Short mmCIF file of C-alpha atoms in Angstrom, two decimals:
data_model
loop_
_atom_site.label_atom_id
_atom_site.label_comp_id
_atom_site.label_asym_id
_atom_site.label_seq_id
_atom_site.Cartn_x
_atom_site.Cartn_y
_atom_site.Cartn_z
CA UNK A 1 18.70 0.56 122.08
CA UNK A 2 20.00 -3.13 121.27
CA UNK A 3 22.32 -4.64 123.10
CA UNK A 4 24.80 -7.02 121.35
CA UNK A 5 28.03 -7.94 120.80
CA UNK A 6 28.90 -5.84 117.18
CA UNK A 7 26.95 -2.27 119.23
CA UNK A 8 29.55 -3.32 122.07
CA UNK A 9 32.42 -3.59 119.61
CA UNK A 10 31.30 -0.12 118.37
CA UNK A 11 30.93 1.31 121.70
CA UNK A 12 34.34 0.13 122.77
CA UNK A 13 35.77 2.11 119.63
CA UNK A 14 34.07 5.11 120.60
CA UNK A 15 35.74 4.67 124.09
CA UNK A 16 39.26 4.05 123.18
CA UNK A 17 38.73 7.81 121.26
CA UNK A 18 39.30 9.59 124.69
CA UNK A 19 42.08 6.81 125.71
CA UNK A 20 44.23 7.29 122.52
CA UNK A 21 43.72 11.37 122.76
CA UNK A 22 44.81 10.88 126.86
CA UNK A 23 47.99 8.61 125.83
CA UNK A 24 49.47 12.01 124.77
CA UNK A 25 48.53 14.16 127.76
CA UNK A 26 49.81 11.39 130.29
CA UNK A 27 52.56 12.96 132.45
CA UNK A 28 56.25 13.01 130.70
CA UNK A 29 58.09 10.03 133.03
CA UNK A 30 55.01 7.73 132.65
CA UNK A 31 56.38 6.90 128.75
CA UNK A 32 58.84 7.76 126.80
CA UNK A 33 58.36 9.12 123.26
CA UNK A 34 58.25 5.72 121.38
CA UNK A 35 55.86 3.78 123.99
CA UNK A 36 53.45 6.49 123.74
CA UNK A 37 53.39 6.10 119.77
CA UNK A 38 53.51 2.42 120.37
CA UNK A 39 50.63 2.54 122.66
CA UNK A 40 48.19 5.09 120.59
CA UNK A 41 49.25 2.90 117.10
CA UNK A 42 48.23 -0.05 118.84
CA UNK A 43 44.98 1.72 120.08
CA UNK A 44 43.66 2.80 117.03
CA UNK A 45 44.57 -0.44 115.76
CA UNK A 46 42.52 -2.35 117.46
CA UNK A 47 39.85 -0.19 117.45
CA UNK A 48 40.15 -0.47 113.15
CA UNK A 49 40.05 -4.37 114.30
CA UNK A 50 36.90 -3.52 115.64
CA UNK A 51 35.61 -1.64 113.08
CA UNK A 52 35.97 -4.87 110.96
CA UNK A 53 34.77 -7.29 113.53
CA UNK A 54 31.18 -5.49 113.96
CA UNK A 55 30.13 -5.66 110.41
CA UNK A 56 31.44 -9.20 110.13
CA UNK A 57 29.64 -10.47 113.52
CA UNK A 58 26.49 -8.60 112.66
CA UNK A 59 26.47 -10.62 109.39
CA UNK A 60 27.51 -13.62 110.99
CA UNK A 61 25.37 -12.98 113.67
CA UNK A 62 22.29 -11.62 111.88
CA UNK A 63 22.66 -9.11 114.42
CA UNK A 64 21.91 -6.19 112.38
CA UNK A 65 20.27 -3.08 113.65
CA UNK A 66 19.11 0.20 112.37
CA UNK A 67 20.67 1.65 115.43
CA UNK A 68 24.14 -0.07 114.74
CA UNK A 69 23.89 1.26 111.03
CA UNK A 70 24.18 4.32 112.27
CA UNK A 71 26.43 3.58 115.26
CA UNK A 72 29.25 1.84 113.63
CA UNK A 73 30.12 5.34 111.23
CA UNK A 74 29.88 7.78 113.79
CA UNK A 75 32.15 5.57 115.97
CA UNK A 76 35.00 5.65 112.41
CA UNK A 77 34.48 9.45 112.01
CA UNK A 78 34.91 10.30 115.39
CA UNK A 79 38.01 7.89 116.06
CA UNK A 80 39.45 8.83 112.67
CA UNK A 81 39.12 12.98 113.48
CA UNK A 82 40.75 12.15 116.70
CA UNK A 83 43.84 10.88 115.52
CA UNK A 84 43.98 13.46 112.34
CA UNK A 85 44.26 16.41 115.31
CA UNK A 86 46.56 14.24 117.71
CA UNK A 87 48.42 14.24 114.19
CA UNK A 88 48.18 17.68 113.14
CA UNK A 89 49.26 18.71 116.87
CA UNK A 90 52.07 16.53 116.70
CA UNK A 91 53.32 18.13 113.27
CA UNK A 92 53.49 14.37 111.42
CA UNK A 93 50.42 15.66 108.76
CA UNK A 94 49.55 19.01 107.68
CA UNK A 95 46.08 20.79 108.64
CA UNK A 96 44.95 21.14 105.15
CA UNK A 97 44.71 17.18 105.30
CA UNK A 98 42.56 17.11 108.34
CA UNK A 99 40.70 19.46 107.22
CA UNK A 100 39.84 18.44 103.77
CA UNK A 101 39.08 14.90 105.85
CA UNK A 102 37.23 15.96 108.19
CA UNK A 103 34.92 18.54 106.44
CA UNK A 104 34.12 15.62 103.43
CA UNK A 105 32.82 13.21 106.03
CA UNK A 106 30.80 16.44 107.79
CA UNK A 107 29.77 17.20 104.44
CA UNK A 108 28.61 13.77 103.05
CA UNK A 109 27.11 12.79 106.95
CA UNK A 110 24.46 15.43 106.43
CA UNK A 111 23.98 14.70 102.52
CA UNK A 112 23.40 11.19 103.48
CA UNK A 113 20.82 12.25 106.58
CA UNK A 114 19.13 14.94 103.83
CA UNK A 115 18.69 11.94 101.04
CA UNK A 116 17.42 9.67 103.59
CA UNK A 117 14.82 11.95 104.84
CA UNK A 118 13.73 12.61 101.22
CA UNK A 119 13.57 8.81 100.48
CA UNK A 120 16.52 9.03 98.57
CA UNK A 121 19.33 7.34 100.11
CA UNK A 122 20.18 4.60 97.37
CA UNK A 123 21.99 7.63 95.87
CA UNK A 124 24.44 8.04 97.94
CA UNK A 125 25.36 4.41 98.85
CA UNK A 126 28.65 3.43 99.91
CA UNK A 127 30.92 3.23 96.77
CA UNK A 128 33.91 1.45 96.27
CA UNK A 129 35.77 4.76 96.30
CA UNK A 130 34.82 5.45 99.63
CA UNK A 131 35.96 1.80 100.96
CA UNK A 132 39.54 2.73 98.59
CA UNK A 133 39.77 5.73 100.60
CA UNK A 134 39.05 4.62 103.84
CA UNK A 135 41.57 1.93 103.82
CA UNK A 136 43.99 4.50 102.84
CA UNK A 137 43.26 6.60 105.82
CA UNK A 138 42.97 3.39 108.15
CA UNK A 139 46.79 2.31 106.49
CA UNK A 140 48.29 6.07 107.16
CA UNK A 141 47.08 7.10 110.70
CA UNK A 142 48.65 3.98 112.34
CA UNK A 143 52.24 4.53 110.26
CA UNK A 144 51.56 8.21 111.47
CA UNK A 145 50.67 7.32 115.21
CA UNK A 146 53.98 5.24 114.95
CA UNK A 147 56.40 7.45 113.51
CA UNK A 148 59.58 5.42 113.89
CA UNK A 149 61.27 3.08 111.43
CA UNK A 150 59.60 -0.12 110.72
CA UNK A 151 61.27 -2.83 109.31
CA UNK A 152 63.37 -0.49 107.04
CA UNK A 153 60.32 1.34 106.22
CA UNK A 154 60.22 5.35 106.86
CA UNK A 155 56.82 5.16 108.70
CA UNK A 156 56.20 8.81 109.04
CA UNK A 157 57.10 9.06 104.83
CA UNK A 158 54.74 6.38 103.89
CA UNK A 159 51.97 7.43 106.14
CA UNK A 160 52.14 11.09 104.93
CA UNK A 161 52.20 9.78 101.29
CA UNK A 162 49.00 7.40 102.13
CA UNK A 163 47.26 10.19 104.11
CA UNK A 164 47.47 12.55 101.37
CA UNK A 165 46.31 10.16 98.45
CA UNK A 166 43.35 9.40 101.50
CA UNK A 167 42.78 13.31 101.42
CA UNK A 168 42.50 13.25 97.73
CA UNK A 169 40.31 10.40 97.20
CA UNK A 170 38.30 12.12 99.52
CA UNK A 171 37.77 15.47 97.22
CA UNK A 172 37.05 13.04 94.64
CA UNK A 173 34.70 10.42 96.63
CA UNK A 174 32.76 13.53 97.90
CA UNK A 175 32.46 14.84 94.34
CA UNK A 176 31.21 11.02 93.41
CA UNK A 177 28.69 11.27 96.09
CA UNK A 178 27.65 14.75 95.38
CA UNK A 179 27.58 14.14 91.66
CA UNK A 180 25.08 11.04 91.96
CA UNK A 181 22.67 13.26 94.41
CA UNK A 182 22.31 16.14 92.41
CA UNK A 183 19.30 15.05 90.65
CA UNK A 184 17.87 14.45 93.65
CA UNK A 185 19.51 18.29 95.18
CA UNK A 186 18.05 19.45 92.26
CA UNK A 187 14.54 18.59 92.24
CA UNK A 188 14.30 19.14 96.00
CA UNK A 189 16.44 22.07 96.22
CA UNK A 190 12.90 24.50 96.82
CA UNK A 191 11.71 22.44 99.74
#
């Protein structure tokens, strides 16, 4: 396993998963309601900072790494379905959205892993749909996390109204992906 600075970015993201999930179970007189949505917004906020920072420094770096490729979206998936059940539990998004979330990057993990191992992963490429949908999701969960008025803004409003076009990009970027594998489904579907 490589050791360098965007795989320590990543693995810091997949650390601060159990610290943002733990901000919630701290005892009550540690923080009050607000600094414990302060503190998991700014969590998950730098851990989306790090998100960006890999990629860029890996570039930048030529520090690039099969094992990082597959890192760095295991480390988003797993932070992002953290903070879609802190959210659910807290009652600021619904299930449904979780789940439809959720299940889509399940769902597209294992087509991508399938279309690899049949030498066909150019298929299912990142699209611009996908990046559309993740900034979406990355602009909602922090408003969520935060819940109180921000600069006249209804946080909780604008993150349920960004989380839910997220969720429905994300029936239609799974379709995208689904739609430009099926040839390949097809033809290997016997196998």
């Amino acid at each position: 396993m490589p050791l360098n600075v965007p795989i320590l970015l990543t693995w810091m993201r997949i650390v601060a998963i159990p610290l943002l999930v733990a901000v919630y179970y701290l005892p009550a007189g540690w923080l009050g309601a607000h600094e414990r949505d302060l503190l998991a917004t700014g969590i998950f906020m730098a851990a989306a900072f790090t998100d960006w920072a890999d990629g860029y420094l890996a570039r930048k770096l030529n520090q690039t790494s099969a094992f990082g490729a597959f890192l760095d979206p295991v480390a988003d998936k797993l932070m992002v379905a953290a903070a879609l059940l802190i959210l659910v539990q807290l009652d600021r998004t619904d299930a449904i959205v979780a789940v439809i979330i959720i299940g889509r990057e399940i769902t597209i993990s294992a087509l991508r892993e399938w279309m690899a191992k049949i030498g066909a992963s150019k298929s299912v490429a990142v699209s611009m749909l996908g990046k559309i949908k993740t900034t979406a999701q990355m602009m909602a969960i922090p408003l969520l996390l935060y819940q109180a008025p921000l600069l006249g803004f209804d946080t909780l409003q604008l993150g349920n109204w960004l989380i839910w076009i997220a969720a429905l990009l994300t029936l239609w970027s799974m379709g995208y992906y689904l739609r430009m594998a099926w040839p390949e489904i097809a033809r290997h579907s016997g196998d």
